[in-house]
Amino acid sequence: MLREKYKQEIEAILARYPVKRSAVLPLLYLVQREYGYCTEEGIREVAEITGVSPTEVREVVGFYTLFYDHPIGRHRIQICDDLPCALRGADDLVAHATRRLGIRPGETTPDGRFTLETVMCIGACHRAPAMQVDLEFVENVTPEVFDRVVEELSRDGA
Amino acid sequence: MGRYILLRHREIPDLHRLEVYVRHGGYEAWRKALTAMTPDQVIEEVKASGLRGRGGAGFPTGMKWSFVPKDVFPKYVVVNADESEPGTFKDREIMEGNPHQLIEGALLTAYAIQAERVYIYVRGEYRSVARRLEAAIAEAYAAGFIGRNVLGTSYSVEMFVHLGAGAYICGEETALLESLEGKIGHPRVRPPFPATYGLYGKPTVVNNVETLANVPPIILHGAAWYRTMGTEKSPGPKIFCLSGRVRRPGNYEAELGKITFRDLIFGEEYGQGLLEEGRTVKAILPAGASAPMLPASALDTPLDYESVQAAGSMLGSASIIVLDDTVDIVWAAYKMVRFFQHESCGKCTPCREGTYWLRRVYERIVAGRGRPKDPELLESIARQMAGKTLCPLGDFATSPVLSSLKHFRKEYEAYLRRAVETPAEVPA
């Protein structure tokens, strides 16, 4: 139960807003940290804490791209293939990533380690092509840089 | 005073640390406003400066503040840090390199409208940026610049960072407010505007990060000083985000109206020319994906709101994406349409359906299966979207379509000719 494990953190989140519902997004991030994705159990807890119906919380999960209603890999690789990055080789990078990981965008490696996604502009167009790995920026990504990132995250314990 | 007004961290190392910021005049404007100016005087100074919103719309900032009713409480300031327009990465640099100038600007705004609370809505993808901002806010609390009875006055104000979760639409101010209230990011019907009915239905000012970074120097040095920069109608400095097929992409700060597209792309202190030797500029996107593309004949247009509009586009967030003669314009338009289809929130039918059908038609054209009447079909879909939606996203989505058809129709025709001459394999 989130409310027991993260009591103080949840109280600190709720204290930031005059209306509990505003805590829905921050609490869903907490759910994803705890369970890996927005589980039904987590959604119900967020609904109870904020006084919003579970349906409305599910609607929020469905609307925002950074929330997942299904299990994903332990590491999320999100390559921007929007216009500014695509003008500097993003489509080739996506092709390289697909070959290197053996999965297509939207898929997760069989060992559950990586989920590969293509995403819209992430605000790194001056260091294109760019990607985010677990929401940290990796910029000026060459195939070598990509392989190095994957190797580092493939070590035991990563 | 140095070369920079906004990107001061470029010449002052460690400016993100409060101690360094204070040593270089930081929070002096805040002290000045709190101890020597009334809230109305702060609004008047910003009005007189002519500062216009840097998020894209270019609306006069001081005027926006003056619409807030005086007698309704509580009031809120919401900082729009949901920077998501393709080609835009300026607010990120301010928050990473010069966060205290944003914090100080947000505090001055709060004081001007007598708000008790500031929320900074940062896009979810900028989690690492938000952490730096939170560290800066914690420093400002510890130094007594935020909190109860700021600097010994009777004024109290709180400031919080709120992370979005991936939705371009939340850059639209009413969708942002919905999202901050814990809902899906659907734009609201306007009026009423946020100034009277904003966050939790209370008076709210929503301003972009770069806009607010302009406020401390205006309060400290005065509107007259500010107006020595830029043009009569577009005063002050602006950050230009340069990306695409240029040698040195990046953020460049310059006075509005003092440089042209050509200066920005080719200038030694700016983009230093195109990525590859011997290439030429084919088209310029002045405001990411959202404003009409311009052909190379517009290269000598000065970069201010009026001039870019007169040239047939908009300066918007000043996110200049350069397309050289290697770029397939139809493909580029497809990429932008794909973006808007992905980001349409689905509330208004013309945008939800229109972006979907535009994407479908583009997909068949670039796959070599376009039909001769497809340009007219694209125009027809675009006409059914423009001006028929609650927020500007529906209009934005038609920009790459109509402007590319206007300036580069021949490229569409070449695609369609090839489709007739060598029909692509059509999957069953």
Coordinates of C-alpha atoms in Angstrom, one line a residue:
Chain A
M1 CA 0.0 0.0 0.0
L2 CA 1.4 3.4 -1.1
R3 CA -0.2 5.2 1.8
E4 CA 1.8 3.2 4.4
K5 CA 5.0 3.0 2.5
Y6 CA 5.1 6.6 1.3
K7 CA 3.1 8.4 4.0
Q8 CA 5.3 11.4 4.3
E9 CA 5.9 11.8 0.6
I10 CA 2.2 11.7 -0.1
E11 CA 1.4 14.2 2.6
A12 CA 4.1 16.5 1.2
I13 CA 2.5 16.2 -2.3
L14 CA -1.0 16.9 -1.0
A15 CA 0.2 19.9 1.0
R16 CA 1.3 21.7 -2.3
Y17 CA -2.3 22.1 -3.5
P18 CA -5.5 23.5 -2.1
V19 CA -7.4 20.9 -4.0
K20 CA -6.5 17.2 -3.6
R21 CA -7.2 16.4 -7.3
S22 CA -4.1 18.3 -8.3
A23 CA -2.1 15.5 -6.7
V24 CA -3.3 13.0 -9.4
L25 CA -0.3 13.4 -11.7
P26 CA 2.4 13.5 -8.9
L27 CA 0.8 10.4 -7.3
L28 CA 0.7 8.5 -10.6
Y29 CA 4.5 9.1 -10.9
L30 CA 4.8 7.6 -7.4
V31 CA 2.7 4.6 -8.5
Q32 CA 5.0 4.0 -11.5
R33 CA 8.0 4.3 -9.3
E34 CA 6.6 1.6 -7.0
Y35 CA 5.0 -0.8 -9.4
G36 CA 6.8 -0.1 -12.7
Y37 CA 3.5 1.1 -14.4
C38 CA 0.1 2.3 -13.4
T39 CA -1.4 -0.8 -12.0
E40 CA -5.1 -1.2 -11.3
E41 CA -4.2 -1.3 -7.6
G42 CA -2.2 1.9 -7.9
I43 CA -4.9 3.7 -9.8
R44 CA -7.5 2.8 -7.1
E45 CA -5.2 4.1 -4.4
V46 CA -4.7 7.4 -6.2
A47 CA -8.5 7.6 -6.6
E48 CA -9.0 7.0 -2.9
I49 CA -6.3 9.5 -1.8
T50 CA -7.6 12.3 -4.1
G51 CA -11.3 11.6 -3.9
V52 CA -11.5 11.2 -7.7
S53 CA -13.2 8.2 -9.3
P54 CA -11.0 5.4 -10.6
T55 CA -12.4 6.0 -14.1
E56 CA -11.1 9.6 -14.0
V57 CA -7.7 8.5 -12.9
R58 CA -7.6 5.9 -15.7
E59 CA -8.6 8.6 -18.1
V60 CA -5.5 10.6 -17.0
V61 CA -3.3 7.6 -17.4
G62 CA -4.5 7.1 -20.9
F63 CA -4.1 10.8 -21.9
Y64 CA -0.5 11.4 -21.0
T65 CA 2.3 9.7 -22.9
L66 CA 4.6 9.2 -19.8
F67 CA 2.0 7.1 -18.0
Y68 CA 1.7 3.4 -18.8
D69 CA -1.2 1.0 -18.2
H70 CA 0.9 -2.0 -19.0
P71 CA 4.3 -3.4 -17.8
I72 CA 7.3 -1.9 -19.6
G73 CA 11.0 -2.6 -19.6
R74 CA 13.2 -1.7 -16.7
H75 CA 14.8 0.9 -18.9
R76 CA 12.9 3.1 -21.3
I77 CA 14.8 4.4 -24.4
Q78 CA 12.9 7.2 -26.1
I79 CA 14.3 8.4 -29.4
C80 CA 13.0 11.6 -30.8
D81 CA 12.2 11.2 -34.5
D82 CA 10.4 14.5 -34.8
L83 CA 11.4 17.0 -37.6
P84 CA 14.4 18.8 -36.1
C85 CA 16.0 15.5 -35.0
A86 CA 15.0 13.8 -38.3
L87 CA 16.8 16.5 -40.2
R88 CA 20.0 15.3 -38.5
G89 CA 19.7 11.5 -38.8
A90 CA 17.0 10.4 -36.2
D91 CA 15.4 8.0 -38.6
D92 CA 18.8 6.2 -39.1
L93 CA 19.2 6.1 -35.4
V94 CA 15.8 4.5 -34.9
A95 CA 16.8 1.9 -37.5
H96 CA 20.1 1.3 -35.7
A97 CA 18.3 0.9 -32.3
T98 CA 15.8 -1.5 -33.8
R99 CA 18.7 -3.7 -35.1
R100 CA 20.8 -3.4 -32.0
L101 CA 17.9 -4.3 -29.6
G102 CA 16.1 -6.7 -31.9
I103 CA 12.7 -5.0 -31.2
R104 CA 10.6 -2.4 -33.0
P105 CA 9.5 0.9 -31.4
G106 CA 6.8 0.2 -28.9
E107 CA 8.2 -3.2 -28.0
T108 CA 10.1 -4.5 -25.0
T109 CA 13.0 -6.9 -25.1
P110 CA 12.1 -10.5 -24.1
D111 CA 14.3 -10.2 -21.0
G112 CA 12.2 -7.2 -19.9
R113 CA 15.3 -4.9 -19.8
F114 CA 14.5 -2.4 -22.5
T115 CA 11.5 -0.7 -23.9
L116 CA 12.1 1.2 -27.2
E117 CA 9.9 4.1 -28.2
T118 CA 10.0 6.9 -30.7
V119 CA 8.8 10.2 -29.3
M120 CA 7.9 13.7 -30.4
C121 CA 10.2 16.7 -29.7
I122 CA 12.0 16.5 -26.4
G123 CA 13.7 20.0 -26.5
A124 CA 17.1 18.8 -27.6
C125 CA 17.0 19.9 -31.2
H126 CA 20.4 21.7 -31.0
R127 CA 22.1 18.4 -30.0
A128 CA 20.2 16.2 -32.5
P129 CA 19.7 13.4 -32.8
A130 CA 18.7 13.0 -29.2
M131 CA 17.0 10.6 -26.9
Q132 CA 16.0 10.1 -23.3
V133 CA 17.0 7.1 -21.3
D134 CA 14.8 6.8 -18.2
L135 CA 14.0 10.5 -18.8
E136 CA 17.7 11.5 -18.7
F137 CA 18.9 13.3 -21.8
V138 CA 21.4 11.6 -24.1
E139 CA 22.4 14.0 -27.0
N140 CA 24.3 14.0 -30.2
V141 CA 23.6 10.3 -30.4
T142 CA 25.7 8.3 -32.8
P143 CA 25.4 4.6 -33.2
E144 CA 28.5 4.2 -31.0
V145 CA 26.9 6.3 -28.3
F146 CA 23.7 4.3 -28.5
D147 CA 25.6 1.0 -28.2
R148 CA 27.6 2.2 -25.3
V149 CA 24.4 3.3 -23.4
V150 CA 22.8 -0.1 -24.1
E151 CA 26.0 -2.0 -23.0
E152 CA 26.2 0.0 -19.7
L153 CA 22.5 -0.7 -18.9
S154 CA 23.0 -4.4 -19.9
R155 CA 25.4 -5.1 -17.0
D156 CA 24.1 -7.1 -14.1
G157 CA 22.3 -5.0 -11.6
A158 CA 21.6 -2.2 -14.1
Chain B
M1 CA 26.3 45.2 -18.4
G2 CA 27.3 42.2 -20.3
R3 CA 26.4 40.8 -23.7
Y4 CA 23.4 38.9 -22.3
I5 CA 20.2 39.9 -20.6
L6 CA 18.6 36.4 -20.5
L7 CA 21.4 33.9 -21.1
R8 CA 23.7 35.5 -18.5
H9 CA 25.0 32.1 -17.4
R10 CA 26.9 32.0 -20.7
E11 CA 29.3 34.6 -19.3
I12 CA 28.9 34.1 -15.5
P13 CA 29.9 30.6 -14.4
D14 CA 27.7 28.9 -11.8
L15 CA 25.0 31.5 -12.1
H16 CA 22.5 28.7 -11.2
R17 CA 23.8 29.0 -7.7
L18 CA 21.9 31.6 -5.6
E19 CA 25.1 33.0 -4.1
V20 CA 26.6 33.7 -7.5
Y21 CA 23.3 35.1 -8.8
V22 CA 23.0 37.5 -5.8
R23 CA 26.6 38.6 -6.3
H24 CA 25.7 39.6 -9.8
G25 CA 22.7 41.7 -8.9
G26 CA 20.2 38.9 -8.4
Y27 CA 17.1 39.5 -6.3
E28 CA 17.8 43.3 -6.3
A29 CA 14.7 43.8 -8.4
W30 CA 12.7 41.7 -6.0
R31 CA 14.0 43.8 -3.0
K32 CA 13.3 47.0 -4.9
A33 CA 9.7 46.0 -5.8
L34 CA 8.9 44.8 -2.3
T35 CA 10.4 47.8 -0.4
A36 CA 9.9 50.7 -2.8
M37 CA 7.1 49.9 -5.3
T38 CA 3.4 49.2 -5.1
P39 CA 2.0 46.3 -7.0
D40 CA 0.4 48.7 -9.5
Q41 CA 3.8 50.4 -10.1
V42 CA 5.3 47.0 -11.0
I43 CA 2.4 46.4 -13.5
E44 CA 2.8 49.9 -14.9
E45 CA 6.6 49.5 -15.4
V46 CA 6.1 46.2 -17.2
K47 CA 3.3 47.7 -19.3
A48 CA 5.6 50.7 -20.2
S49 CA 8.4 48.3 -21.2
G50 CA 6.3 46.9 -24.0
L51 CA 7.3 43.3 -23.0
R52 CA 5.4 40.8 -25.1
G53 CA 4.8 37.2 -24.2
R54 CA 7.6 35.0 -25.4
G55 CA 5.6 31.7 -25.5
G56 CA 4.4 32.3 -29.0
A57 CA 1.3 34.6 -28.9
G58 CA 3.3 37.8 -28.3
F59 CA 0.6 39.3 -26.1
P60 CA 1.6 42.4 -24.0
T61 CA 2.6 41.0 -20.6
G62 CA 1.7 44.0 -18.5
M63 CA -1.7 44.2 -20.0
K64 CA -2.3 40.6 -19.2
W65 CA -1.5 41.3 -15.6
S66 CA -3.8 44.4 -15.5
F67 CA -6.8 42.2 -16.4
V68 CA -6.6 40.5 -13.0
P69 CA -9.3 41.7 -10.6
K70 CA -8.0 43.4 -7.5
D71 CA -10.7 42.2 -5.1
V72 CA -10.8 38.5 -5.6
F73 CA -8.6 36.1 -3.6
P74 CA -6.7 33.8 -3.7
K75 CA -4.9 34.5 -7.0
Y76 CA -2.3 32.4 -8.7
V77 CA 0.7 32.8 -11.0
V78 CA 1.4 29.8 -13.2
V79 CA 4.6 29.6 -15.1
N80 CA 4.3 27.8 -18.4
A81 CA 7.4 25.6 -18.7
D82 CA 5.7 23.0 -20.8
E83 CA 8.1 23.8 -23.7
S84 CA 7.1 21.3 -26.4
E85 CA 7.0 23.1 -29.7
P86 CA 9.3 21.2 -32.2
G87 CA 12.5 23.1 -32.4
T88 CA 12.2 24.9 -29.1
F89 CA 14.7 24.5 -26.3
K90 CA 15.2 28.0 -24.8
D91 CA 13.2 27.7 -21.6
R92 CA 15.2 24.6 -20.9
E93 CA 18.4 26.5 -21.0
I94 CA 17.0 29.3 -18.8
M95 CA 15.9 26.8 -16.2
E96 CA 19.2 24.9 -16.3
G97 CA 21.6 27.8 -16.5
N98 CA 19.8 30.8 -15.0
P99 CA 16.9 29.5 -12.9
H100 CA 16.9 32.3 -10.3
Q101 CA 16.1 34.9 -13.0
L102 CA 13.0 32.9 -13.7
I103 CA 12.2 32.5 -10.0
E104 CA 12.7 36.3 -9.4
G105 CA 10.5 37.1 -12.4
A106 CA 7.7 34.8 -11.2
L107 CA 8.0 36.4 -7.7
L108 CA 7.7 39.9 -9.2
T109 CA 4.6 38.8 -11.1
A110 CA 3.1 37.3 -8.0
Y111 CA 3.6 40.5 -6.1
A112 CA 2.2 42.6 -9.0
I113 CA -1.1 40.8 -9.0
Q114 CA -0.9 39.9 -5.2
A115 CA -0.9 36.2 -5.7
E116 CA -0.1 34.0 -2.8
R117 CA 1.2 31.0 -4.8
V118 CA 3.2 30.2 -7.9
Y119 CA 3.2 26.9 -9.7
I120 CA 5.8 26.2 -12.3
Y121 CA 4.4 23.6 -14.8
V122 CA 7.4 21.8 -16.3
R123 CA 6.9 19.3 -19.0
G124 CA 7.4 15.7 -17.8
E125 CA 10.3 15.1 -20.2
Y126 CA 12.2 17.9 -18.4
R127 CA 12.3 15.9 -15.1
S128 CA 16.1 16.5 -14.8
V129 CA 15.6 20.2 -15.6
A130 CA 12.8 20.4 -12.9
R131 CA 15.2 19.0 -10.3
R132 CA 17.7 21.8 -10.9
L133 CA 14.8 24.3 -10.7
E134 CA 13.6 22.7 -7.4
A135 CA 17.1 23.0 -6.0
A136 CA 17.2 26.7 -6.9
I137 CA 13.7 27.3 -5.3
A138 CA 15.0 25.6 -2.1
E139 CA 17.9 28.0 -2.1
A140 CA 15.6 30.9 -2.5
Y141 CA 13.4 29.8 0.3
A142 CA 16.4 29.3 2.6
A143 CA 17.6 32.8 1.8
G144 CA 14.2 34.3 2.6
F145 CA 13.3 35.4 -0.9
I146 CA 10.2 33.1 -0.9
G147 CA 8.0 32.2 2.0
R148 CA 6.3 34.0 4.8
N149 CA 6.9 37.7 5.2
V150 CA 9.4 37.9 2.5
L151 CA 12.4 40.2 3.4
G152 CA 10.6 41.3 6.5
T153 CA 7.5 42.7 4.6
S154 CA 3.9 41.7 5.1
Y155 CA 3.9 39.9 1.8
S156 CA 4.0 36.1 1.7
V157 CA 4.3 33.8 -1.3
E158 CA 4.8 30.1 -2.0
M159 CA 6.3 28.4 -5.1
F160 CA 6.0 24.9 -6.3
V161 CA 7.2 22.9 -9.3
H162 CA 4.5 20.7 -10.9
L163 CA 5.6 18.0 -13.5
G164 CA 3.4 17.4 -16.6
A165 CA 3.4 13.9 -18.1
G166 CA 3.8 14.3 -21.8
A167 CA 1.2 16.3 -23.8
Y168 CA 2.0 19.2 -26.1
I169 CA -1.5 20.5 -25.7
C170 CA -0.7 21.5 -22.1
G171 CA 1.4 24.3 -23.5
E172 CA -2.0 25.9 -24.3
E173 CA -2.7 27.9 -21.1
T174 CA -6.2 26.6 -20.3
A175 CA -5.2 23.0 -21.0
L176 CA -2.3 23.6 -18.7
L177 CA -4.6 24.7 -16.0
E178 CA -6.8 21.7 -16.4
S179 CA -3.7 19.5 -16.2
L180 CA -2.5 21.3 -13.1
E181 CA -6.0 20.5 -11.6
G182 CA -5.3 16.8 -12.1
K183 CA -7.4 16.4 -15.2
I184 CA -6.7 15.5 -18.8
G185 CA -5.3 18.5 -20.8
H186 CA -8.4 19.6 -22.7
P187 CA -8.5 23.3 -23.5
R188 CA -11.3 25.3 -21.9
V189 CA -13.8 27.5 -23.8
R190 CA -12.7 31.1 -23.6
P191 CA -14.0 33.5 -22.3
P192 CA -13.7 33.6 -19.4
F193 CA -10.0 34.0 -19.6
P194 CA -7.5 32.8 -16.9
A195 CA -7.1 36.4 -15.6
T196 CA -10.6 36.2 -14.1
Y197 CA -11.3 32.4 -14.1
G198 CA -8.0 30.5 -14.0
L199 CA -6.6 27.8 -11.7
Y200 CA -9.4 26.4 -9.4
G201 CA -11.6 29.1 -10.9
K202 CA -9.5 31.9 -9.4
P203 CA -7.8 34.9 -11.1
T204 CA -4.6 33.5 -12.6
V205 CA -1.7 34.9 -14.7
V206 CA 0.0 32.3 -17.0
N207 CA 3.3 33.4 -18.4
N208 CA 6.1 31.6 -20.3
V209 CA 9.5 31.1 -18.8
E210 CA 11.4 33.4 -21.1
T211 CA 8.8 36.1 -20.6
L212 CA 9.3 36.1 -16.9
A213 CA 13.1 36.1 -17.2
N214 CA 12.7 39.5 -18.8
V215 CA 10.9 41.0 -15.8
P216 CA 13.7 41.4 -13.2
P217 CA 15.9 43.5 -15.5
I218 CA 12.9 45.6 -16.4
I219 CA 12.1 46.3 -12.8
L220 CA 15.7 46.9 -11.9
H221 CA 16.7 49.1 -14.8
G222 CA 13.3 50.5 -15.8
A223 CA 11.1 50.4 -18.9
A224 CA 13.0 53.2 -20.7
W225 CA 16.2 51.2 -20.5
Y226 CA 14.4 48.1 -21.8
R227 CA 13.0 50.0 -24.7
T228 CA 16.5 50.9 -25.9
M229 CA 16.6 47.3 -27.1
G230 CA 14.6 45.9 -30.0
T231 CA 12.0 47.8 -32.0
E232 CA 9.2 50.2 -31.1
K233 CA 6.5 47.4 -31.2
S234 CA 8.8 44.5 -30.3
P235 CA 11.1 45.8 -27.6
G236 CA 13.8 43.9 -25.7
P237 CA 16.0 40.8 -26.2
K238 CA 14.8 37.5 -27.5
I239 CA 16.2 34.0 -27.5
F240 CA 16.2 32.4 -31.0
C241 CA 16.3 28.6 -31.1
L242 CA 18.1 27.6 -34.2
S243 CA 18.0 24.0 -35.4
G244 CA 17.9 21.8 -38.5
R245 CA 20.4 21.9 -41.3
V246 CA 22.8 24.4 -39.9
R247 CA 26.4 24.1 -38.8
R248 CA 26.0 25.5 -35.3
P249 CA 22.4 24.9 -33.9
G250 CA 21.7 26.4 -30.5
N251 CA 20.1 29.3 -28.6
Y252 CA 21.1 32.8 -29.6
E253 CA 20.1 35.9 -27.8
A254 CA 19.7 39.1 -29.8
E255 CA 17.6 42.2 -29.8
L256 CA 14.2 41.8 -31.6
G257 CA 14.3 43.2 -35.1
K258 CA 18.1 43.7 -35.2
I259 CA 19.0 40.6 -37.0
T260 CA 17.5 38.7 -40.0
F261 CA 17.0 35.0 -40.8
R262 CA 20.1 35.3 -42.9
D263 CA 22.2 36.8 -40.0
L264 CA 21.0 34.1 -37.7
I265 CA 21.7 31.2 -40.1
F266 CA 24.9 32.4 -41.6
G267 CA 26.4 34.9 -39.1
E268 CA 29.7 34.1 -37.5
E269 CA 28.4 34.5 -34.0
Y270 CA 25.2 32.6 -34.8
G271 CA 24.6 29.5 -37.0
Q272 CA 27.8 29.9 -39.2
G273 CA 26.0 28.6 -42.3
L274 CA 24.5 25.4 -43.5
L275 CA 25.5 21.9 -42.3
E276 CA 27.1 20.9 -45.6
E277 CA 29.2 23.0 -48.0
G278 CA 27.6 24.1 -51.3
R279 CA 24.0 23.7 -50.1
T280 CA 21.3 26.4 -50.2
V281 CA 18.4 27.3 -47.9
K282 CA 15.2 25.9 -49.3
A283 CA 12.7 26.9 -46.6
I284 CA 12.6 28.3 -43.1
L285 CA 10.2 27.4 -40.3
P286 CA 10.1 30.5 -38.1
A287 CA 8.1 29.1 -35.2
G288 CA 8.6 25.3 -35.1
A289 CA 5.9 23.3 -36.7
S290 CA 3.2 25.8 -35.9
A291 CA 3.7 28.8 -38.3
P292 CA 3.7 28.8 -42.1
M293 CA 7.1 27.9 -43.7
L294 CA 8.7 30.6 -45.7
P295 CA 10.8 30.2 -48.9
A296 CA 14.4 31.4 -49.1
S297 CA 13.3 34.7 -50.5
A298 CA 12.3 35.6 -46.9
L299 CA 15.9 35.3 -45.7
D300 CA 16.3 39.1 -45.2
T301 CA 13.3 39.5 -43.0
P302 CA 14.1 41.1 -39.7
L303 CA 13.3 38.9 -36.7
D304 CA 10.5 40.7 -34.9
Y305 CA 6.8 40.0 -34.5
E306 CA 5.6 42.5 -37.2
S307 CA 8.2 41.8 -39.8
V308 CA 7.8 38.0 -39.8
Q309 CA 4.0 38.5 -39.9
A310 CA 4.3 40.8 -42.9
A311 CA 6.4 38.1 -44.6
G312 CA 3.5 35.7 -44.3
S313 CA 4.3 33.8 -41.1
M314 CA 4.7 34.3 -37.4
L315 CA 7.7 34.7 -35.1
G316 CA 5.9 32.7 -32.4
S317 CA 8.3 31.2 -30.0
A318 CA 11.2 32.0 -32.5
S319 CA 12.1 28.4 -33.0
I320 CA 13.8 28.6 -36.4
I321 CA 14.2 25.2 -38.2
V322 CA 16.2 25.4 -41.3
L323 CA 15.5 23.2 -44.3
D324 CA 18.2 23.1 -47.0
D325 CA 18.0 21.8 -50.6
T326 CA 18.5 18.2 -49.5
V327 CA 15.2 18.3 -47.6
D328 CA 12.1 16.7 -49.1
I329 CA 9.4 19.3 -48.3
V330 CA 6.5 16.8 -48.6
W331 CA 8.3 14.5 -46.1
A332 CA 8.9 17.5 -43.8
A333 CA 5.3 18.5 -43.9
Y334 CA 4.3 14.9 -43.2
K335 CA 6.6 14.9 -40.1
M336 CA 4.8 18.0 -38.8
V337 CA 1.3 16.7 -39.6
R338 CA 2.2 13.5 -37.8
F339 CA 3.2 15.6 -34.8
F340 CA -0.1 17.4 -34.6
Q341 CA -2.1 14.2 -35.2
H342 CA -0.2 12.7 -32.2
E343 CA -0.8 15.7 -30.1
S344 CA -4.4 16.6 -30.9
C345 CA -6.2 16.2 -27.6
G346 CA -9.3 15.0 -29.3
K347 CA -11.8 17.5 -27.8
C348 CA -12.7 19.3 -31.0
T349 CA -13.9 17.2 -33.9
P350 CA -12.3 19.2 -36.7
C351 CA -8.9 18.9 -35.2
R352 CA -9.2 15.3 -34.0
E353 CA -10.5 14.0 -37.3
G354 CA -8.7 16.6 -39.5
T355 CA -5.2 15.8 -38.2
Y356 CA -6.0 12.0 -38.6
W357 CA -7.1 12.4 -42.3
L358 CA -4.2 14.8 -43.1
R359 CA -1.8 12.1 -41.8
R360 CA -3.5 9.4 -43.8
V361 CA -3.2 11.3 -47.0
Y362 CA 0.4 12.2 -46.3
E363 CA 1.2 8.6 -45.5
R364 CA 0.0 7.5 -48.9
I365 CA 1.7 10.3 -50.8
V366 CA 5.2 9.6 -49.2
A367 CA 4.6 5.8 -49.7
G368 CA 4.3 6.5 -53.4
R369 CA 0.6 5.8 -53.5
G370 CA -0.7 9.4 -53.7
R371 CA -3.6 10.3 -56.0
P372 CA -3.5 13.2 -58.5
K373 CA -6.2 15.2 -56.5
D374 CA -4.5 14.8 -53.2
P375 CA -3.2 18.4 -53.0
E376 CA -6.8 19.7 -53.3
L377 CA -7.9 17.1 -50.8
L378 CA -5.3 18.3 -48.3
E379 CA -6.4 21.9 -48.8
S380 CA -10.0 20.9 -48.4
I381 CA -9.3 19.1 -45.1
A382 CA -7.3 22.0 -43.9
R383 CA -10.1 24.5 -44.7
Q384 CA -12.5 22.4 -42.6
M385 CA -10.2 22.7 -39.6
A386 CA -8.9 26.3 -39.6
G387 CA -10.8 28.6 -37.3
K388 CA -13.1 25.8 -36.1
T389 CA -11.4 24.7 -32.9
L390 CA -11.3 25.9 -29.3
C391 CA -7.5 26.3 -29.2
P392 CA -5.0 27.1 -31.9
L393 CA -3.7 23.5 -32.4
G394 CA -6.2 22.9 -35.2
D395 CA -5.0 26.0 -37.0
F396 CA -1.3 25.2 -36.3
A397 CA -1.8 21.7 -37.9
T398 CA -2.9 23.3 -41.2
S399 CA 0.3 25.6 -41.4
P400 CA 2.8 23.1 -42.7
V401 CA 0.2 21.8 -45.2
L402 CA -1.0 25.0 -46.7
S403 CA 2.4 26.8 -46.7
S404 CA 4.2 23.9 -48.3
L405 CA 1.5 23.6 -50.9
K406 CA 1.7 27.3 -51.5
H407 CA 5.5 27.5 -51.9
F408 CA 6.5 24.0 -53.0
R409 CA 3.5 22.5 -54.9
K410 CA 5.9 21.2 -57.5
E411 CA 7.3 18.8 -55.0
Y412 CA 3.9 17.3 -54.4
E413 CA 3.3 17.1 -58.1
A414 CA 6.5 15.2 -58.6
Y415 CA 5.5 12.6 -56.0
L416 CA 2.1 12.2 -57.6
R417 CA 3.6 11.9 -61.1
R418 CA 5.9 9.2 -59.9
A419 CA 2.9 7.4 -58.3
V420 CA 1.2 7.3 -61.6
E421 CA 4.2 6.3 -63.6
T422 CA 5.5 3.7 -61.2
P423 CA 2.7 2.6 -58.9
A424 CA 4.1 1.4 -55.6
E425 CA 3.3 -2.0 -54.4
V426 CA 0.0 -1.6 -52.6
P427 CA -0.3 -3.8 -49.6
A428 CA -3.5 -5.7 -49.5

